[in-house]
mmCIF file of C-alpha atoms in Angstrom:
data_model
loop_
_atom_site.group_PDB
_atom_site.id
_atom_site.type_symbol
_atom_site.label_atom_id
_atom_site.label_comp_id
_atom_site.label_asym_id
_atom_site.label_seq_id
_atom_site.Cartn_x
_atom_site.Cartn_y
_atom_site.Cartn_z
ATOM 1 C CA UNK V 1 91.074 76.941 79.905
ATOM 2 C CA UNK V 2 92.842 80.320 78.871
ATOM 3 C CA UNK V 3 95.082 81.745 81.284
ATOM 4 C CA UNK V 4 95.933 85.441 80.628
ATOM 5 C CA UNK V 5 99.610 86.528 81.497
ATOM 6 C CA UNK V 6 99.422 89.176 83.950
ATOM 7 C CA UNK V 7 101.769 91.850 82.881
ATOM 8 C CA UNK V 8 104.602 93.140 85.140
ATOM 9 C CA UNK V 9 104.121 96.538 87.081
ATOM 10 C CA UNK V 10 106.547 99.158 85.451
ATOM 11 C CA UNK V 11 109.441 99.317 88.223
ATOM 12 C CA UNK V 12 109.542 103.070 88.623
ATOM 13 C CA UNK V 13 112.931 104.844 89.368
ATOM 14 C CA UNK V 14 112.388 106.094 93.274
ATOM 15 C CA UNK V 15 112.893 109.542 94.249
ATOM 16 C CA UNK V 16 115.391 108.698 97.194
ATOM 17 C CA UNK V 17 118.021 106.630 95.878
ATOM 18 C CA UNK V 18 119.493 103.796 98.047
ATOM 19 C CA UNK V 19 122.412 103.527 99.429
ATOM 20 C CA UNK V 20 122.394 106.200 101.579
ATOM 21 C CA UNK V 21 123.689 105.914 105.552
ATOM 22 C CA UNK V 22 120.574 105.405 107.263
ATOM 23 C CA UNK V 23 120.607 102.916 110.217
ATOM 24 C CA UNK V 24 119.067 99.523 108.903
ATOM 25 C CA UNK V 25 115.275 99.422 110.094
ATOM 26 C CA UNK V 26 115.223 103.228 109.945
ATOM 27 C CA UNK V 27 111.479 104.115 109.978
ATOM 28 C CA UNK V 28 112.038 107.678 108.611
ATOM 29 C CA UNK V 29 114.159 106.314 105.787
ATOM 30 C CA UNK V 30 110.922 104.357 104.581
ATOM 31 C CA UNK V 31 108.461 107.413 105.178
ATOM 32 C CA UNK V 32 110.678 109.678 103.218
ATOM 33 C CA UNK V 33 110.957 107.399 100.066
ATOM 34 C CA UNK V 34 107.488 106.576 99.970
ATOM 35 C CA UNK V 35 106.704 110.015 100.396
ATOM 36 C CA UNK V 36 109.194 110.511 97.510
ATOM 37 C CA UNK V 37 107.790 107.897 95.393
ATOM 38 C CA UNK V 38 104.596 109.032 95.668
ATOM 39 C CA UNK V 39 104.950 112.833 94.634
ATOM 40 C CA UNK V 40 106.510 112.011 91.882
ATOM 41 C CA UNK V 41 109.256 113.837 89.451
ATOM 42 C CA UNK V 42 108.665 117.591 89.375
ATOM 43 C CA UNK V 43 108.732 118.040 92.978
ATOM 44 C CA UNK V 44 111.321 120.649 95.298
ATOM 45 C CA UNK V 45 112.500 119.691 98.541
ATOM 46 C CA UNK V 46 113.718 121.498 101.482
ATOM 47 C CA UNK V 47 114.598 119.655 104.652
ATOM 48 C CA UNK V 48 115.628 121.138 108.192
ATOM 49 C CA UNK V 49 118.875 119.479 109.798
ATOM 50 C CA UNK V 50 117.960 116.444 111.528
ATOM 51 C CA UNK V 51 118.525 112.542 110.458
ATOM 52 C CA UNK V 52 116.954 112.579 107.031
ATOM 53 C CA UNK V 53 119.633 115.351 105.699
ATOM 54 C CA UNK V 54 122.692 113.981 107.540
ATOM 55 C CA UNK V 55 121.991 110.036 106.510
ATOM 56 C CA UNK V 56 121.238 111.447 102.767
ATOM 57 C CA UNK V 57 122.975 114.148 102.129
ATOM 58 C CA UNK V 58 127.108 113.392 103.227
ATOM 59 C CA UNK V 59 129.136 115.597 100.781
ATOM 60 C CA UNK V 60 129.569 115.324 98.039
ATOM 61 C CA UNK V 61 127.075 112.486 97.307
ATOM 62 C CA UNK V 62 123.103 113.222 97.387
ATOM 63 C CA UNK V 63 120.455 110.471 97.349
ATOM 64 C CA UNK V 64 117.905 112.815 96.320
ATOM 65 C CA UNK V 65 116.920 112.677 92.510
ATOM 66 C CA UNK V 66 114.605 116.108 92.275
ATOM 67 C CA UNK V 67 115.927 120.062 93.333
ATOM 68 C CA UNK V 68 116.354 119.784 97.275
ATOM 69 C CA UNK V 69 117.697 122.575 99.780
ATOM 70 C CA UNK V 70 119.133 121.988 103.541
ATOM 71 C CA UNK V 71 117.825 124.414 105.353
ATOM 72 C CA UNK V 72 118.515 125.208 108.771
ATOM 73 C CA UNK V 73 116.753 123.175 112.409
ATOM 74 C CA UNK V 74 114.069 126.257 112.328
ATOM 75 C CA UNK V 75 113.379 127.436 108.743
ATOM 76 C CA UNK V 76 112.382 124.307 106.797
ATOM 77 C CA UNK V 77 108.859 126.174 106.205
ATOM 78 C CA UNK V 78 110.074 129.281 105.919
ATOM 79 C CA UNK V 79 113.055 128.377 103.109
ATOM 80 C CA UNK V 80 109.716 126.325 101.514
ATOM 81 C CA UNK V 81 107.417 129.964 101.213
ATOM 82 C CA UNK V 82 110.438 131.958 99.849
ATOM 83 C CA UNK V 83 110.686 128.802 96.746
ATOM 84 C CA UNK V 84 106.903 129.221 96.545
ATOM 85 C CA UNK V 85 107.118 133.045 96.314
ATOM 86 C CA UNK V 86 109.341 132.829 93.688
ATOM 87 C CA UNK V 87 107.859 130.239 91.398
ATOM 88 C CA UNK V 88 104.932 132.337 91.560
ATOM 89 C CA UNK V 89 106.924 135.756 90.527
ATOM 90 C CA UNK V 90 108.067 134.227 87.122
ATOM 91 C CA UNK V 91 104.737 132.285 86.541
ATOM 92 C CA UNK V 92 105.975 128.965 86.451
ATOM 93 C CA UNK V 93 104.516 127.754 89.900
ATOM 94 C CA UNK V 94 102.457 125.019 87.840
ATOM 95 C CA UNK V 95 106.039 123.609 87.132
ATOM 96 C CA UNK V 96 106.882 121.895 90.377
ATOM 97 C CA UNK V 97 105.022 120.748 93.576
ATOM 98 C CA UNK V 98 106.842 121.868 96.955
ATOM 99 C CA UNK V 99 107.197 119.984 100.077
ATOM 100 C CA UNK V 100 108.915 120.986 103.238
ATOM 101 C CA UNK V 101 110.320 118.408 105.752
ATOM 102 C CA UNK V 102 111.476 118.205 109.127
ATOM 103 C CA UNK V 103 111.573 115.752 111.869
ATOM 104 C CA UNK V 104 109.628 116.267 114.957
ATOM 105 C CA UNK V 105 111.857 118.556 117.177
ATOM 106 C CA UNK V 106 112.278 120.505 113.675
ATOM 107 C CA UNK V 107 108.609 120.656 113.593
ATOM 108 C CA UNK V 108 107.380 120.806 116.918
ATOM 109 C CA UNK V 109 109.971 122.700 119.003
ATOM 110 C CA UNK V 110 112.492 124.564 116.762
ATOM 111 C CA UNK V 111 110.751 125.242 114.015
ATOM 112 C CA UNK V 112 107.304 125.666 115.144
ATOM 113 C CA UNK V 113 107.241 129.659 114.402
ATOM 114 C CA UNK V 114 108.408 129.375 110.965
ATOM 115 C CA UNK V 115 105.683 126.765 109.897
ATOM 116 C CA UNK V 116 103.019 128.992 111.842
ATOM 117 C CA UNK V 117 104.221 131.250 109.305
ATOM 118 C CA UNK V 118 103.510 129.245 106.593
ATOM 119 C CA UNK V 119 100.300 128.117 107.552
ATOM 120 C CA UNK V 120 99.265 131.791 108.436
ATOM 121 C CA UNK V 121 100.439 132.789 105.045
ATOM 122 C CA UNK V 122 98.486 130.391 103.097
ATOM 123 C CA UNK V 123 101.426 128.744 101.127
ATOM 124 C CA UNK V 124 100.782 126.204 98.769
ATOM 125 C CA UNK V 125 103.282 123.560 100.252
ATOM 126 C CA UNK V 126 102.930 119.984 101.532
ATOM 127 C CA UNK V 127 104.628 120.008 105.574
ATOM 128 C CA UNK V 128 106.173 116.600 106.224
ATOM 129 C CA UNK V 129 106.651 115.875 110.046
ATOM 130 C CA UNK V 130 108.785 112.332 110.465
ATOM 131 C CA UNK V 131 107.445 111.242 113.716
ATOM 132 C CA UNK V 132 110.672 109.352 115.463
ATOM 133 C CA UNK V 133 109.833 111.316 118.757
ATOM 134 C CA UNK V 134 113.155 112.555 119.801
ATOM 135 C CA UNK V 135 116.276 114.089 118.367
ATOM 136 C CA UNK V 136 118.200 111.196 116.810
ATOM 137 C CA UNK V 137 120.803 112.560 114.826
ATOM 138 C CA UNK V 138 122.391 114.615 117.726
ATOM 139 C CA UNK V 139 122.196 111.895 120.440
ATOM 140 C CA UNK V 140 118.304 110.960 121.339
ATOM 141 C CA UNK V 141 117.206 114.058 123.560
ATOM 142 C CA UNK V 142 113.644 114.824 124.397
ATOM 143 C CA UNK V 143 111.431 116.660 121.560
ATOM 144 C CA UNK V 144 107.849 118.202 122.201
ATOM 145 C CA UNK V 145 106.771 114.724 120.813
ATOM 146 C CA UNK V 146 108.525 112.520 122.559
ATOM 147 C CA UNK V 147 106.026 110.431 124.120
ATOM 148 C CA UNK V 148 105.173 110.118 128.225
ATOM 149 C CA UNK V 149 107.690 108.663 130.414
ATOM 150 C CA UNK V 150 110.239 107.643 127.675
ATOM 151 C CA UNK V 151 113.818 107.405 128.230
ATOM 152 C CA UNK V 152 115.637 109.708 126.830
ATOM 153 C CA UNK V 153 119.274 111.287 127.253
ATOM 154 C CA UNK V 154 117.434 114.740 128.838
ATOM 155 C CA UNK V 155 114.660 112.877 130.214
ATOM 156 C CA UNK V 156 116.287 109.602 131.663
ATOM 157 C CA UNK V 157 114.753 107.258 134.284
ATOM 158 C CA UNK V 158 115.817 107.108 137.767
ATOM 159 C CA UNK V 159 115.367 107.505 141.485
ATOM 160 C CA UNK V 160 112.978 110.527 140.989
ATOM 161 C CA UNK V 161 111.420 110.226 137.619
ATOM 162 C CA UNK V 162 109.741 107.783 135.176
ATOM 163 C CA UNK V 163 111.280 109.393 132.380
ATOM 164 C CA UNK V 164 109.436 111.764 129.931
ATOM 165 C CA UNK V 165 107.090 113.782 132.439
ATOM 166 C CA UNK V 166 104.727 115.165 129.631
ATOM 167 C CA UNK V 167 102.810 114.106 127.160
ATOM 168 C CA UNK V 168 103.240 114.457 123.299
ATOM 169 C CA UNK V 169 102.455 117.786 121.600
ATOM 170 C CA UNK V 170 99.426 117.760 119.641
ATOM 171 C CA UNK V 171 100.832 119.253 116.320
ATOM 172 C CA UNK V 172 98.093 117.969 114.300
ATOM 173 C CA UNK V 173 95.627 119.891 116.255
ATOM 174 C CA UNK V 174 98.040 122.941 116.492
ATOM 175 C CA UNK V 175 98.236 122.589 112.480
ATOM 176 C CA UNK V 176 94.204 122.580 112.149
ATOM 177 C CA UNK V 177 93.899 125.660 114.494
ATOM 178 C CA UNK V 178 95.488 127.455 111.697
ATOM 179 C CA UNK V 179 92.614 127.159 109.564
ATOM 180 C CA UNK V 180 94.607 125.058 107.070
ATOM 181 C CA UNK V 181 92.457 122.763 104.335
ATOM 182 C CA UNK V 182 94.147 119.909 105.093
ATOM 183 C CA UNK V 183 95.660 117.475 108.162
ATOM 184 C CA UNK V 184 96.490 114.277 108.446
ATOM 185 C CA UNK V 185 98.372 111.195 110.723
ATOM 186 C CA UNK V 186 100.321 108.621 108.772
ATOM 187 C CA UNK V 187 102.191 105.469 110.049
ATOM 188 C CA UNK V 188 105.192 103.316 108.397
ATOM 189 C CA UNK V 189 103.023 100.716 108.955
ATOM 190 C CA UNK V 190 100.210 101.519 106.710
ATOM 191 C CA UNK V 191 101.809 102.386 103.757
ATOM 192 C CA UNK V 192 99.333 102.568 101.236
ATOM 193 C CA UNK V 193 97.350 104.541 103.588
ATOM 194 C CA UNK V 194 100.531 107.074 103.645
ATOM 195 C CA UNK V 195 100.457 107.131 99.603
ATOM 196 C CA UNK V 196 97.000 107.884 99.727
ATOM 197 C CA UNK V 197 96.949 110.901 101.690
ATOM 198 C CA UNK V 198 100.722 111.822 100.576
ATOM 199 C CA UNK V 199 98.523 112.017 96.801
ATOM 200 C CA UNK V 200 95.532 113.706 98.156
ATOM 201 C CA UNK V 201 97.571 116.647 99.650
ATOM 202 C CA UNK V 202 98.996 117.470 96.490
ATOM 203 C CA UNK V 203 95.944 117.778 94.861
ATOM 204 C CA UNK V 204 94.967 120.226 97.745
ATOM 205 C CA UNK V 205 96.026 123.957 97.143
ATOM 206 C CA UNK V 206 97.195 125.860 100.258
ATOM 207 C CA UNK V 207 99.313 124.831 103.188
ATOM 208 C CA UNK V 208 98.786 121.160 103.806
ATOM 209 C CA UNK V 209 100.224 119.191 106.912
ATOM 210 C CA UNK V 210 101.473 115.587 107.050
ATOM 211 C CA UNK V 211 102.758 114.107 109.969
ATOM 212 C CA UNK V 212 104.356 110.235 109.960
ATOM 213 C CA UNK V 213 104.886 108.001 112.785
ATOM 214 C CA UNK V 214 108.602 106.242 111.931
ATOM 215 C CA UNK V 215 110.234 104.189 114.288
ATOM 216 C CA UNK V 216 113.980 104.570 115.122
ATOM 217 C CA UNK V 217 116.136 101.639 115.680
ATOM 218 C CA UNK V 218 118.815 103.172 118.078
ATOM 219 C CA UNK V 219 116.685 106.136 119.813
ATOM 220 C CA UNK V 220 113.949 103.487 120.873
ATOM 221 C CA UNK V 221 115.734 100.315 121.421
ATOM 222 C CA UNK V 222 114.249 98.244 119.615
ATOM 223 C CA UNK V 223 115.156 95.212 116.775
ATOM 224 C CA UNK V 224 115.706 97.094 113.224
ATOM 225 C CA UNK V 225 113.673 93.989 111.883
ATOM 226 C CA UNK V 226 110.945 94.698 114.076
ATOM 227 C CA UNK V 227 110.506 98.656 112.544
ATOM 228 C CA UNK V 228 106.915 97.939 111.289
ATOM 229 C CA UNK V 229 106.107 95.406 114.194
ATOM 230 C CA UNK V 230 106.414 98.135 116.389
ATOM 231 C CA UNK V 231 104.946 100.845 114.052
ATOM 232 C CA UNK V 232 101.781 98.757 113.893
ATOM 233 C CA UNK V 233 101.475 98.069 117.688
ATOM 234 C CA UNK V 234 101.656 101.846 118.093
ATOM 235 C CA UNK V 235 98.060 102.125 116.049
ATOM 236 C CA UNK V 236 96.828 98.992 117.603
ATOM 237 C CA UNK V 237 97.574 100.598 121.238
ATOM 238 C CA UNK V 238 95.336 103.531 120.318
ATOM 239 C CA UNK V 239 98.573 105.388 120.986
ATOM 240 C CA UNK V 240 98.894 106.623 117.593
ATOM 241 C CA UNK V 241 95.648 107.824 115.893
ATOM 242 C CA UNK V 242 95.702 107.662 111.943
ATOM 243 C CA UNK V 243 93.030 110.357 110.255
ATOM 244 C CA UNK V 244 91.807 113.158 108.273
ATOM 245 C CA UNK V 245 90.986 116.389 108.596
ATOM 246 C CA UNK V 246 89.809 118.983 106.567
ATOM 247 C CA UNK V 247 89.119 122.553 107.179
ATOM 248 C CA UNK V 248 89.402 121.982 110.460
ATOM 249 C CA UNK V 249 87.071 118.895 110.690
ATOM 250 C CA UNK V 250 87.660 114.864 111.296
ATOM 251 C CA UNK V 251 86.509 113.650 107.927
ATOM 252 C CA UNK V 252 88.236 109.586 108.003
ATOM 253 C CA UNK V 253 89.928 107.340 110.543
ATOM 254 C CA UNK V 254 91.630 103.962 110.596
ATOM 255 C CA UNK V 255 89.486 102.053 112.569
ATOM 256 C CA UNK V 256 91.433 99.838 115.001
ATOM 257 C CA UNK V 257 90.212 95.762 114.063
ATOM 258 C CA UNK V 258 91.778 93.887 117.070
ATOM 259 C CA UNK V 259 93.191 96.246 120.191
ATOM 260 C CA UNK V 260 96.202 95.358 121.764
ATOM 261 C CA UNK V 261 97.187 96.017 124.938
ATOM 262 C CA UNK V 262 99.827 98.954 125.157
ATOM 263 C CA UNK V 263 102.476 96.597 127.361
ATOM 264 C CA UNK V 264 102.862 94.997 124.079
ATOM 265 C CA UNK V 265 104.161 97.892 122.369
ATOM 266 C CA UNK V 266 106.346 99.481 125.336
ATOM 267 C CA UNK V 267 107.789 95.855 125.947
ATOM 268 C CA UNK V 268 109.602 95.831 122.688
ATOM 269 C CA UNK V 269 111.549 99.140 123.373
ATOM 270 C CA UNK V 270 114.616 99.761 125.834
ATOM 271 C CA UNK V 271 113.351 103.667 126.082
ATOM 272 C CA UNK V 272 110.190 101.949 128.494
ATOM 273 C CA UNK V 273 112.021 98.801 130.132
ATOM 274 C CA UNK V 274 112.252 100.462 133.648
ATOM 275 C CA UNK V 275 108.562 100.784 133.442
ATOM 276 C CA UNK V 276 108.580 96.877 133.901
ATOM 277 C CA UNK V 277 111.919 97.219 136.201
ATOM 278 C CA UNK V 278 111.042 99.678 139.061
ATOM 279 C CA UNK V 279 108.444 99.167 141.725
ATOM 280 C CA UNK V 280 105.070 101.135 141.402
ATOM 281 C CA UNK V 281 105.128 100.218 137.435
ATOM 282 C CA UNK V 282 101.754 98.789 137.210
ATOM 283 C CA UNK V 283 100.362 102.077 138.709
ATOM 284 C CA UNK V 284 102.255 103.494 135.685
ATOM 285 C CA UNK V 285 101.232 101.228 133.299
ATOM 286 C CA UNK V 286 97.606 101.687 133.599
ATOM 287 C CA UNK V 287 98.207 105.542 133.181
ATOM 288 C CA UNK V 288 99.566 105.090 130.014
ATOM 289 C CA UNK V 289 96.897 102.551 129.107
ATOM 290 C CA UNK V 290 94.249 105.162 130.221
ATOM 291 C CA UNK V 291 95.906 107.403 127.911
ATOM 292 C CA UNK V 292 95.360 104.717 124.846
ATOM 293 C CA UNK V 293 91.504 104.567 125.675
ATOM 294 C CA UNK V 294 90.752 108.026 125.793
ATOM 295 C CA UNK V 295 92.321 108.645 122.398
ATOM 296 C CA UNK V 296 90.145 105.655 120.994
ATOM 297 C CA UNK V 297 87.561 107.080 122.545
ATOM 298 C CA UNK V 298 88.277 110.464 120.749
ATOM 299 C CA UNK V 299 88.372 109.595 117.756
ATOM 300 C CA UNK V 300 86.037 106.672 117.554
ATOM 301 C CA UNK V 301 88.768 104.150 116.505
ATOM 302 C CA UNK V 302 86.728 100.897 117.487
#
């Protein structure tokens, strides 16, 4: 019996070097490099203050290995058109792919006019949302996606309130309203998935968006070792829907094999423990789970 060596995958440089200052188990750390990794060389970067550019970026050392810009909390899109623009005024646009990042209160609160802009303009730039649902870097406040009745330093717990009173921003469907060709939900727990659609968005001309669900260590509470534990509970829930759409239609989602219950993914987090603590929290719980259903329901998960 022959057997045939199996040669070695070709260890590819990545795009976001190590040793950078990201907290260990950071879930946006891992988006960002596969997202990295996966466009490839030939790519320009702009990303709006948050965690990503302060853990990557201390002066004078870079972890970025392609052209990148820091642009301001708002203008990550906008900074992203005027590249685009240009490219296109000297002819070499076919020279580099562009993506724009920011993290959610970047995206969904602060910078939510700029990438309108972009979107209404028909730029032909990859949008990068990292998902970690509050403003780390500047000391865990609420964000348009933090999710409902989360701790955090503006929306804490206590006497009168469960925590986060509303419910997360839909910037995917905000994103699809704008007629763009392509949407789409990622998680740090489905990775390939991630590559897959970072790859197919590239390949799409026009305004694409991307937003990734990335657990955070310190804002949430949790175990750094349990990052994609708690990543993957989040899609289990129903919580977190993973999907397609283009041109403004559902066209794939990750159907949900076994469901867990979402106590399961709120237990492992210090931003929900006084929704086990206080009294009334089953009333609470089952609000939350109720939210988990309909979005299964929605999008035909099971």
């Amino acid at each position: 019996m022959t057997i045939e060596k199996k040669e070695k995958e070709e260890i590819l440089e990545s795009q976001l070097a190590p040793g950078h200052k990201a907290c260990t188990g950071c879930g946006l750390a891992l988006a960002a490099r596969t997202v990295m990794n996966t466009a490839g060389k030939d790519v320009i970067v702009t990303a709006a203050t948050g965690c990503l550019e302060v853990f990557s970026t201390s002066y004078p050392q870079s972890a970025w290995k392609m052209p990148w810009i820091h642009s301001l909390f708002e203008n990550s899109a906008a900074v992203a058109a005027g590249i685009e623009v240009a490219l296109k005024a000297l002819g070499r646009e076919k020279e580099a792919k562009i993506i724009a990042q920011g993290g959610d209160g970047a995206t969904a609160d602060i910078g939510i006019g700029c990438l309108s802009g972009m979107f209404e303009r028909g730029h032909n730039i990859l949008y990068v949302c990292y998902d970690n649902e509050a403003y780390m870097n500047t000391g865990v406040q609420r964000s348009g996606l933090t999710p409902f009745e989360a701790w955090t330093s503006t929306s804490p717990s206590g006497k009168v309130s469960w925590g986060n009173p509303t419910e997360k921003k839909n910037m995917p469907a905000i994103a699809a309203a704008h007629g763009i060709p392509y949407v789409a939900t990622a998680s740090v727990a489905y990775l390939k998935d991630l590559e897959k659609k970072v790859k197919k968005a590239l390949d799409i001309v026009g305004p694409k968006y991307l937003q990734i669900h990335a657990p955070c260590p310190l804002g949430w509470a949790h175990e750094p070792w349990d990052t994609i534990k708690v990543a993957k509970l989040a899609v289990q829930t129903g919580l977190i829907p993973l999907y397609e759409m283009e041109n403004g239609v559902i066209t794939s989602v990750r159907k949900i094999a076994k469901k867990a219950p979402v106590e399961e993914y709120l237990k492992l987090q210090g931003r929900f423990k006084h929704l086990f603590k206080k009294p009334g929290f089953e009333k609470e719980l089952e609000r939350i789970q109720a939210m988990a259903d309909a979005t299964i329901k929605k999008f035909n998960l099971m």
